Amino acid sequence: MNIFQNLSIKNKIISIILFVSTLTIVIGFVIVGIRDVKRLKQEMLLNNLMNTKLIGEYTIAPLTFGDNAGAENILSKLSTIPEIVSGALYDHNGVLFASYKKNDEVFIPPLFENPDVLVKTISQFADRSLNIDNPIVYENVRYGIISIQVDTSMLIKKTGENILILAIILLGMIIFSFILANRFQKIISEPILELARLTRKISDAGDYDVHIERKTNDEIGVLYEDFNNMLNQILNREAARDLAEKNLLKAKEKAEESDQLKSAFLANMSHEIRTPMNAILGFAELISMSDSEVSSTEKENYVKLINVSGNNLLRLIDDIIDISKIEAGQIKIYKKKCYLNETLKDIQQSFIELRKINEKENIEIRLNELAQSQNLIIKTDIIRLNQIFTNLIGNALKFTEEGFIEFGYEIVNNEKLLFYIKDTGVGMDQNKKDLVFDRFTKIEDDNSRLYRGAGLGLAISKSLVELLGGNIWVDSALSAGSTFYFNIPFDELKESNRKQKAISISENYDWQNKTILVVEDEPANIIYIEEVLKATKAKVLRASNGKEAVDIYIKNSNNIDIIIMDIKMPVMNGFEATRQIKNLNKNIPIISQSAYAMQGDIDKGLNAGMTDYLIKPIKPKMLLSILNKHLNNLAPND
Amino acid sequence: MRINILTYKYLKSKRDFIKRIIIFLFLILISFKSFSQANVYVLKAVYLEKISRFIKWPEESLMNDIDKPFIVSVIGKTPLAKNLEQIYVIQKINNKEVVIKRISNLYEIENSHILVIAESEKKNLQNILSITKDLPVLTISEAPDFAKKGVLINFYEEDNKLRFEINETAVLQSPLQMSFYLLNSAKIINPIKIN
């Protein structure tokens, strides 16, 4: 069996066919041979019986008339049958009457005992001979006995010859079946070998983009088809893998690039943070000097510079928070009703204020006609829109030395609302137009750090515009100013009978008999708010965390008119404190303080029961306006 | 086995056995190759019975009726007649008693089964044969040329041995039927011509 298993398929098929056919032929031949021998024997017996009987009958007359010579003559005819060795004729008394011996040899036939007993033919095969004793009877009269001896070596010889012939035929048939098997085994082995060759080729060359042609409809055909399917699957998988690999490579490159950018950004950042920090610390030290060394006007100037640097630092940190939120996909858009024109006017107002700080009072900040005259209400995320404008206008202010900054909107069609911010600043090269929106890209090279900033503003703006569902682009030429455009979906809300509320923007509030609770864990912020509120003569209570705020409120519940609540505080946060206070008095207005990026917190606060919110950094005007709104119960009932 | 059967047979019919021994001895006597002149007629007489074994008589000859005798007629003078009378006292032909008739007239031929024609009837032969031609009578003679002339069986001597010749054409024309075995052992005269 082991030898068989080591054979090739071709040889296996051939040997199986040969084995089966040889076995069949041999079995057939053995059966035929045995039958043949039997038949030969039978034939011999019958032939000789017939001969014996015939000869016997011929001898009836000679026996009758005692014609020995005639009998001898008849017996001598036995010589024509070469296999008969001898013959003897006895009369009815058992006395030898005539005899025959092949080749005229001397023959002494045996005596025949008891001839009476022999009433029928007796034939028996002895060693190498067949003996036939036949009674000669005619008309019920017994005339004698004829006894014949036949040499069976002829039979053996003949059988041997037959066997030899059969063996030769067998050999011929085996050779013939070998030739046929060798030819027809290809029908089975060839497709398998072809498959094997192809598989070898594939494994050697690693090329799966091949195909094996199906030729038959049997199992091998099915195997071919399955093989082709498998190859296709491998190909598809390879293609998918290649694609994934490509994507991964791309992602890796991007990650590396991003990593590089981040490193550069960090380096930048530390510098950016250090610069205003140095200024703040430096000027703070100068201020702490005695009046003799630094004049009070100089000190006032230093305070201003500290303020500017602090603002820069704050903006920088806000930007960093924003960009990381955007990158982490954590920025969510909360669309709500927006009185667009009021919002834009507020922005204009705040930048008019801001340019003073940047010492760019010569630059005119205009709002376009449409924005001033129309009264458009849209649904969008006010905070994000505000942020975009703040960034873009801030940017424009930064790069403009003289001239104007104009911003506003145009209604392009029913679907898009186009905003623009136009300046008369330095402008930029054509090839930088797309780059400016990339993160960490700044308009100036490293050698001339003319314009401060981390290079995040435009990237943030781009991301926010896209989050709102629009596009941003810039139209600019070097030294010819720039115009930034962005659009957002125009989702107009109709409000026919909106009350025109004239909010008096009086700079002078008088809240002499009002009590304001400021909940803030950062002492500097409390001092800032107290400073702002000093002019209103309002009474200010302090709490450094939520727990303290609740306690104070319980003590002075009737006196406190409004609460300004920070969110993140130790012991108890703003949400919990708000809930508890609101449980005590649901009418008490509570204003939360929150950063730009904490829209989620604002909503959470409003859900907790907060009445309104202030966005950090808190501008004095904004603080006063909001407090005024709620102290005079002017809040619109949305 | 053979001995048992033999013993059984022996006990069964002792008489039969004795009879057999007599026949046996008798036959040994006639089986000798050479014989004396005196014996030749005995032999001829014995041959008559033996030849009869190979002849079939037609129905009219009443061969099946054992009570009717088997008639052997002898015409003419021959010593054979005496020998026949001696031998066929006991011997039967075809299980029938044998009656030997010496005849001289031609009309006596009818009803005979065998007609022995002596050489003395040479001149009268044609007449005899004209009668026997259509009768179921086996004609036997013992003279040269008798067979050629139309006698069915004719004895002759050769090498000191009794032999007989058969006129095959005459046998064919006779109502008798003759076995091939008899022809086989005889000399054939006037063989049948097959055209």
Short mmCIF file of N, CA and C in Angstrom, two decimals, chain B residues 79-170:
data_model
loop_
_atom_site.label_atom_id
_atom_site.label_comp_id
_atom_site.label_asym_id
_atom_site.label_seq_id
_atom_site.Cartn_x
_atom_site.Cartn_y
_atom_site.Cartn_z
N PRO B 79 -25.67 -82.61 -48.14
CA PRO B 79 -25.46 -83.18 -46.80
C PRO B 79 -25.90 -82.21 -45.71
N LEU B 80 -26.04 -80.93 -46.08
CA LEU B 80 -26.42 -79.88 -45.13
C LEU B 80 -27.79 -80.19 -44.48
N ALA B 81 -28.65 -80.80 -45.29
CA ALA B 81 -30.00 -81.07 -44.79
C ALA B 81 -29.96 -81.93 -43.53
N LYS B 82 -29.13 -82.97 -43.58
CA LYS B 82 -29.01 -83.86 -42.43
C LYS B 82 -28.48 -83.14 -41.20
N ASN B 83 -27.44 -82.32 -41.45
CA ASN B 83 -26.83 -81.55 -40.34
C ASN B 83 -27.83 -80.57 -39.73
N LEU B 84 -28.62 -79.98 -40.62
CA LEU B 84 -29.63 -79.05 -40.14
C LEU B 84 -30.62 -79.76 -39.21
N GLU B 85 -31.08 -80.92 -39.70
CA GLU B 85 -32.04 -81.68 -38.90
C GLU B 85 -31.45 -82.03 -37.53
N GLN B 86 -30.14 -82.32 -37.53
CA GLN B 86 -29.50 -82.67 -36.24
C GLN B 86 -29.44 -81.46 -35.31
N ILE B 87 -28.96 -80.37 -35.80
CA ILE B 87 -28.70 -79.20 -34.95
C ILE B 87 -30.01 -78.54 -34.47
N TYR B 88 -30.98 -78.43 -35.36
CA TYR B 88 -32.17 -77.67 -35.01
C TYR B 88 -33.24 -78.47 -34.30
N VAL B 89 -32.79 -79.58 -33.73
CA VAL B 89 -33.69 -80.29 -32.81
C VAL B 89 -33.87 -79.44 -31.54
N ILE B 90 -32.77 -78.94 -31.04
CA ILE B 90 -32.82 -78.11 -29.82
C ILE B 90 -32.77 -76.62 -30.17
N GLN B 91 -31.84 -76.35 -31.06
CA GLN B 91 -31.57 -74.92 -31.38
C GLN B 91 -32.80 -74.25 -31.97
N LYS B 92 -33.07 -73.06 -31.49
CA LYS B 92 -34.19 -72.27 -32.02
C LYS B 92 -33.63 -71.14 -32.86
N ILE B 93 -34.45 -70.68 -33.77
CA ILE B 93 -34.08 -69.49 -34.55
C ILE B 93 -35.12 -68.43 -34.21
N ASN B 94 -34.58 -67.29 -33.76
CA ASN B 94 -35.46 -66.19 -33.35
C ASN B 94 -36.56 -66.67 -32.38
N ASN B 95 -36.08 -67.50 -31.41
CA ASN B 95 -36.97 -68.01 -30.36
C ASN B 95 -38.10 -68.89 -30.89
N LYS B 96 -37.97 -69.37 -32.08
CA LYS B 96 -39.02 -70.23 -32.63
C LYS B 96 -38.46 -71.65 -32.87
N GLU B 97 -39.41 -72.56 -32.69
CA GLU B 97 -39.03 -73.94 -33.04
C GLU B 97 -38.73 -74.00 -34.53
N VAL B 98 -37.74 -74.80 -34.87
CA VAL B 98 -37.34 -74.85 -36.28
C VAL B 98 -37.86 -76.16 -36.90
N VAL B 99 -38.43 -76.01 -38.07
CA VAL B 99 -38.89 -77.20 -38.81
C VAL B 99 -38.07 -77.29 -40.11
N ILE B 100 -37.43 -78.38 -40.32
CA ILE B 100 -36.63 -78.57 -41.54
C ILE B 100 -37.50 -79.36 -42.52
N LYS B 101 -37.67 -78.74 -43.67
CA LYS B 101 -38.48 -79.46 -44.68
C LYS B 101 -37.61 -79.72 -45.90
N ARG B 102 -37.63 -80.98 -46.34
CA ARG B 102 -36.94 -81.28 -47.61
C ARG B 102 -38.01 -81.19 -48.69
N ILE B 103 -37.80 -80.34 -49.67
CA ILE B 103 -38.83 -80.20 -50.70
C ILE B 103 -38.23 -80.48 -52.06
N SER B 104 -39.11 -80.74 -53.01
CA SER B 104 -38.66 -80.94 -54.38
C SER B 104 -39.52 -80.13 -55.33
N ASN B 105 -40.70 -79.78 -54.89
CA ASN B 105 -41.58 -78.99 -55.76
C ASN B 105 -41.49 -77.52 -55.43
N LEU B 106 -41.61 -76.77 -56.45
CA LEU B 106 -41.45 -75.32 -56.30
C LEU B 106 -42.58 -74.70 -55.45
N TYR B 107 -43.80 -75.24 -55.56
CA TYR B 107 -44.93 -74.66 -54.83
C TYR B 107 -44.76 -74.80 -53.32
N GLU B 108 -43.84 -75.74 -52.91
CA GLU B 108 -43.61 -75.93 -51.47
C GLU B 108 -42.74 -74.81 -50.87
N ILE B 109 -42.24 -74.00 -51.74
CA ILE B 109 -41.32 -72.94 -51.25
C ILE B 109 -42.07 -71.92 -50.37
N GLU B 110 -43.28 -71.61 -50.73
CA GLU B 110 -44.05 -70.59 -50.00
C GLU B 110 -44.17 -71.00 -48.52
N ASN B 111 -44.24 -70.02 -47.67
CA ASN B 111 -44.29 -70.18 -46.21
C ASN B 111 -42.95 -70.53 -45.58
N SER B 112 -41.95 -70.80 -46.43
CA SER B 112 -40.62 -71.05 -45.87
C SER B 112 -40.02 -69.72 -45.45
N HIS B 113 -39.18 -69.78 -44.38
CA HIS B 113 -38.44 -68.57 -43.99
C HIS B 113 -37.08 -68.59 -44.65
N ILE B 114 -36.49 -69.73 -44.67
CA ILE B 114 -35.18 -69.88 -45.34
C ILE B 114 -35.34 -70.99 -46.37
N LEU B 115 -34.75 -70.69 -47.53
CA LEU B 115 -34.73 -71.75 -48.55
C LEU B 115 -33.28 -72.06 -48.86
N VAL B 116 -32.84 -73.30 -48.52
CA VAL B 116 -31.48 -73.72 -48.85
C VAL B 116 -31.52 -74.36 -50.23
N ILE B 117 -30.74 -73.82 -51.15
CA ILE B 117 -30.75 -74.33 -52.52
C ILE B 117 -29.46 -75.13 -52.72
N ALA B 118 -29.63 -76.37 -52.99
CA ALA B 118 -28.45 -77.24 -53.20
C ALA B 118 -27.86 -76.99 -54.58
N GLU B 119 -26.60 -77.39 -54.70
CA GLU B 119 -25.91 -77.17 -55.97
C GLU B 119 -26.59 -77.96 -57.10
N SER B 120 -27.28 -79.00 -56.71
CA SER B 120 -27.93 -79.88 -57.69
C SER B 120 -29.05 -79.15 -58.43
N GLU B 121 -29.52 -78.10 -57.88
CA GLU B 121 -30.64 -77.37 -58.48
C GLU B 121 -30.15 -76.31 -59.45
N LYS B 122 -28.92 -76.44 -59.87
CA LYS B 122 -28.30 -75.43 -60.71
C LYS B 122 -29.16 -75.09 -61.93
N LYS B 123 -29.72 -76.10 -62.55
CA LYS B 123 -30.50 -75.88 -63.77
C LYS B 123 -31.86 -75.26 -63.47
N ASN B 124 -32.36 -75.60 -62.31
CA ASN B 124 -33.69 -75.14 -61.93
C ASN B 124 -33.65 -73.79 -61.19
N LEU B 125 -32.46 -73.27 -61.06
CA LEU B 125 -32.23 -72.06 -60.20
C LEU B 125 -33.08 -70.86 -60.62
N GLN B 126 -33.12 -70.64 -61.93
CA GLN B 126 -33.88 -69.47 -62.38
C GLN B 126 -35.36 -69.58 -62.01
N ASN B 127 -35.88 -70.78 -62.11
CA ASN B 127 -37.28 -71.00 -61.74
C ASN B 127 -37.50 -70.74 -60.25
N ILE B 128 -36.60 -71.34 -59.46
CA ILE B 128 -36.71 -71.14 -58.01
C ILE B 128 -36.67 -69.66 -57.67
N LEU B 129 -35.70 -68.96 -58.24
CA LEU B 129 -35.51 -67.54 -57.92
C LEU B 129 -36.69 -66.69 -58.38
N SER B 130 -37.29 -67.10 -59.52
CA SER B 130 -38.44 -66.32 -60.00
C SER B 130 -39.58 -66.39 -58.98
N ILE B 131 -39.64 -67.51 -58.24
CA ILE B 131 -40.69 -67.64 -57.21
C ILE B 131 -40.29 -66.88 -55.95
N THR B 132 -39.05 -67.06 -55.50
CA THR B 132 -38.61 -66.45 -54.23
C THR B 132 -38.39 -64.95 -54.32
N LYS B 133 -38.28 -64.45 -55.55
CA LYS B 133 -37.93 -63.04 -55.75
C LYS B 133 -38.85 -62.09 -54.91
N ASP B 134 -40.16 -62.42 -54.97
CA ASP B 134 -41.09 -61.52 -54.27
C ASP B 134 -41.56 -62.07 -52.93
N LEU B 135 -41.02 -63.20 -52.55
CA LEU B 135 -41.42 -63.80 -51.27
C LEU B 135 -40.44 -63.43 -50.17
N PRO B 136 -40.94 -63.38 -48.89
CA PRO B 136 -40.02 -63.12 -47.78
C PRO B 136 -39.26 -64.39 -47.41
N VAL B 137 -38.45 -64.85 -48.35
CA VAL B 137 -37.69 -66.08 -48.14
C VAL B 137 -36.22 -65.77 -48.34
N LEU B 138 -35.46 -66.17 -47.34
CA LEU B 138 -34.01 -65.96 -47.44
C LEU B 138 -33.42 -67.15 -48.19
N THR B 139 -32.89 -66.86 -49.38
CA THR B 139 -32.31 -67.96 -50.17
C THR B 139 -30.85 -68.08 -49.83
N ILE B 140 -30.44 -69.33 -49.53
CA ILE B 140 -29.04 -69.59 -49.18
C ILE B 140 -28.57 -70.75 -50.06
N SER B 141 -27.35 -70.57 -50.63
CA SER B 141 -26.83 -71.64 -51.47
C SER B 141 -25.39 -71.94 -51.08
N GLU B 142 -24.81 -72.93 -51.69
CA GLU B 142 -23.41 -73.26 -51.35
C GLU B 142 -22.67 -73.65 -52.63
N ALA B 143 -23.01 -72.91 -53.71
CA ALA B 143 -22.35 -73.21 -54.99
C ALA B 143 -21.80 -71.93 -55.60
N PRO B 144 -20.67 -72.03 -56.26
CA PRO B 144 -20.07 -70.84 -56.87
C PRO B 144 -21.04 -70.22 -57.89
N ASP B 145 -21.00 -68.91 -58.02
CA ASP B 145 -21.80 -68.14 -58.97
C ASP B 145 -23.30 -68.09 -58.64
N PHE B 146 -23.74 -68.86 -57.61
CA PHE B 146 -25.17 -68.82 -57.27
C PHE B 146 -25.60 -67.45 -56.81
N ALA B 147 -24.72 -66.79 -56.06
CA ALA B 147 -25.02 -65.44 -55.57
C ALA B 147 -25.15 -64.49 -56.74
N LYS B 148 -24.21 -64.64 -57.64
CA LYS B 148 -24.22 -63.77 -58.81
C LYS B 148 -25.53 -63.92 -59.57
N LYS B 149 -26.08 -65.10 -59.52
CA LYS B 149 -27.29 -65.38 -60.30
C LYS B 149 -28.55 -64.90 -59.58
N GLY B 150 -28.44 -64.54 -58.31
CA GLY B 150 -29.63 -63.99 -57.67
C GLY B 150 -29.93 -64.58 -56.29
N VAL B 151 -29.17 -65.59 -55.85
CA VAL B 151 -29.36 -66.11 -54.50
C VAL B 151 -28.83 -65.05 -53.52
N LEU B 152 -29.56 -64.88 -52.40
CA LEU B 152 -29.19 -63.77 -51.52
C LEU B 152 -27.85 -64.03 -50.82
N ILE B 153 -27.68 -65.22 -50.24
CA ILE B 153 -26.44 -65.54 -49.54
C ILE B 153 -25.89 -66.85 -50.10
N ASN B 154 -24.56 -66.79 -50.33
CA ASN B 154 -23.93 -68.01 -50.85
C ASN B 154 -22.66 -68.31 -50.08
N PHE B 155 -22.54 -69.57 -49.53
CA PHE B 155 -21.32 -69.95 -48.80
C PHE B 155 -20.21 -70.26 -49.75
N TYR B 156 -18.99 -69.90 -49.35
CA TYR B 156 -17.81 -70.35 -50.10
C TYR B 156 -16.67 -70.51 -49.13
N GLU B 157 -15.63 -71.19 -49.55
CA GLU B 157 -14.50 -71.44 -48.65
C GLU B 157 -13.30 -70.65 -49.14
N GLU B 158 -12.59 -70.08 -48.21
CA GLU B 158 -11.40 -69.29 -48.58
C GLU B 158 -10.38 -69.47 -47.47
N ASP B 159 -9.15 -69.76 -47.88
CA ASP B 159 -8.08 -70.00 -46.90
C ASP B 159 -8.53 -71.00 -45.83
N ASN B 160 -9.20 -71.99 -46.28
CA ASN B 160 -9.64 -73.02 -45.33
C ASN B 160 -10.66 -72.50 -44.32
N LYS B 161 -11.35 -71.51 -44.76
CA LYS B 161 -12.29 -70.88 -43.83
C LYS B 161 -13.62 -70.69 -44.54
N LEU B 162 -14.72 -70.92 -43.78
CA LEU B 162 -16.03 -70.75 -44.38
C LEU B 162 -16.40 -69.27 -44.38
N ARG B 163 -16.72 -68.86 -45.63
CA ARG B 163 -17.13 -67.46 -45.75
C ARG B 163 -18.41 -67.40 -46.56
N PHE B 164 -19.06 -66.24 -46.61
CA PHE B 164 -20.26 -66.17 -47.44
C PHE B 164 -20.27 -64.86 -48.20
N GLU B 165 -20.97 -64.90 -49.33
CA GLU B 165 -21.10 -63.69 -50.15
C GLU B 165 -22.57 -63.32 -50.22
N ILE B 166 -22.85 -62.03 -50.41
CA ILE B 166 -24.23 -61.53 -50.40
C ILE B 166 -24.47 -60.74 -51.67
N ASN B 167 -25.58 -61.05 -52.31
CA ASN B 167 -25.98 -60.28 -53.49
C ASN B 167 -26.78 -59.10 -53.01
N GLU B 168 -26.15 -57.98 -52.95
CA GLU B 168 -26.73 -56.80 -52.31
C GLU B 168 -27.97 -56.31 -53.07
N THR B 169 -27.88 -56.30 -54.39
CA THR B 169 -29.01 -55.85 -55.20
C THR B 169 -30.22 -56.75 -54.98
N ALA B 170 -29.95 -58.02 -54.93
CA ALA B 170 -31.05 -58.97 -54.73
C ALA B 170 -31.67 -58.79 -53.35
#
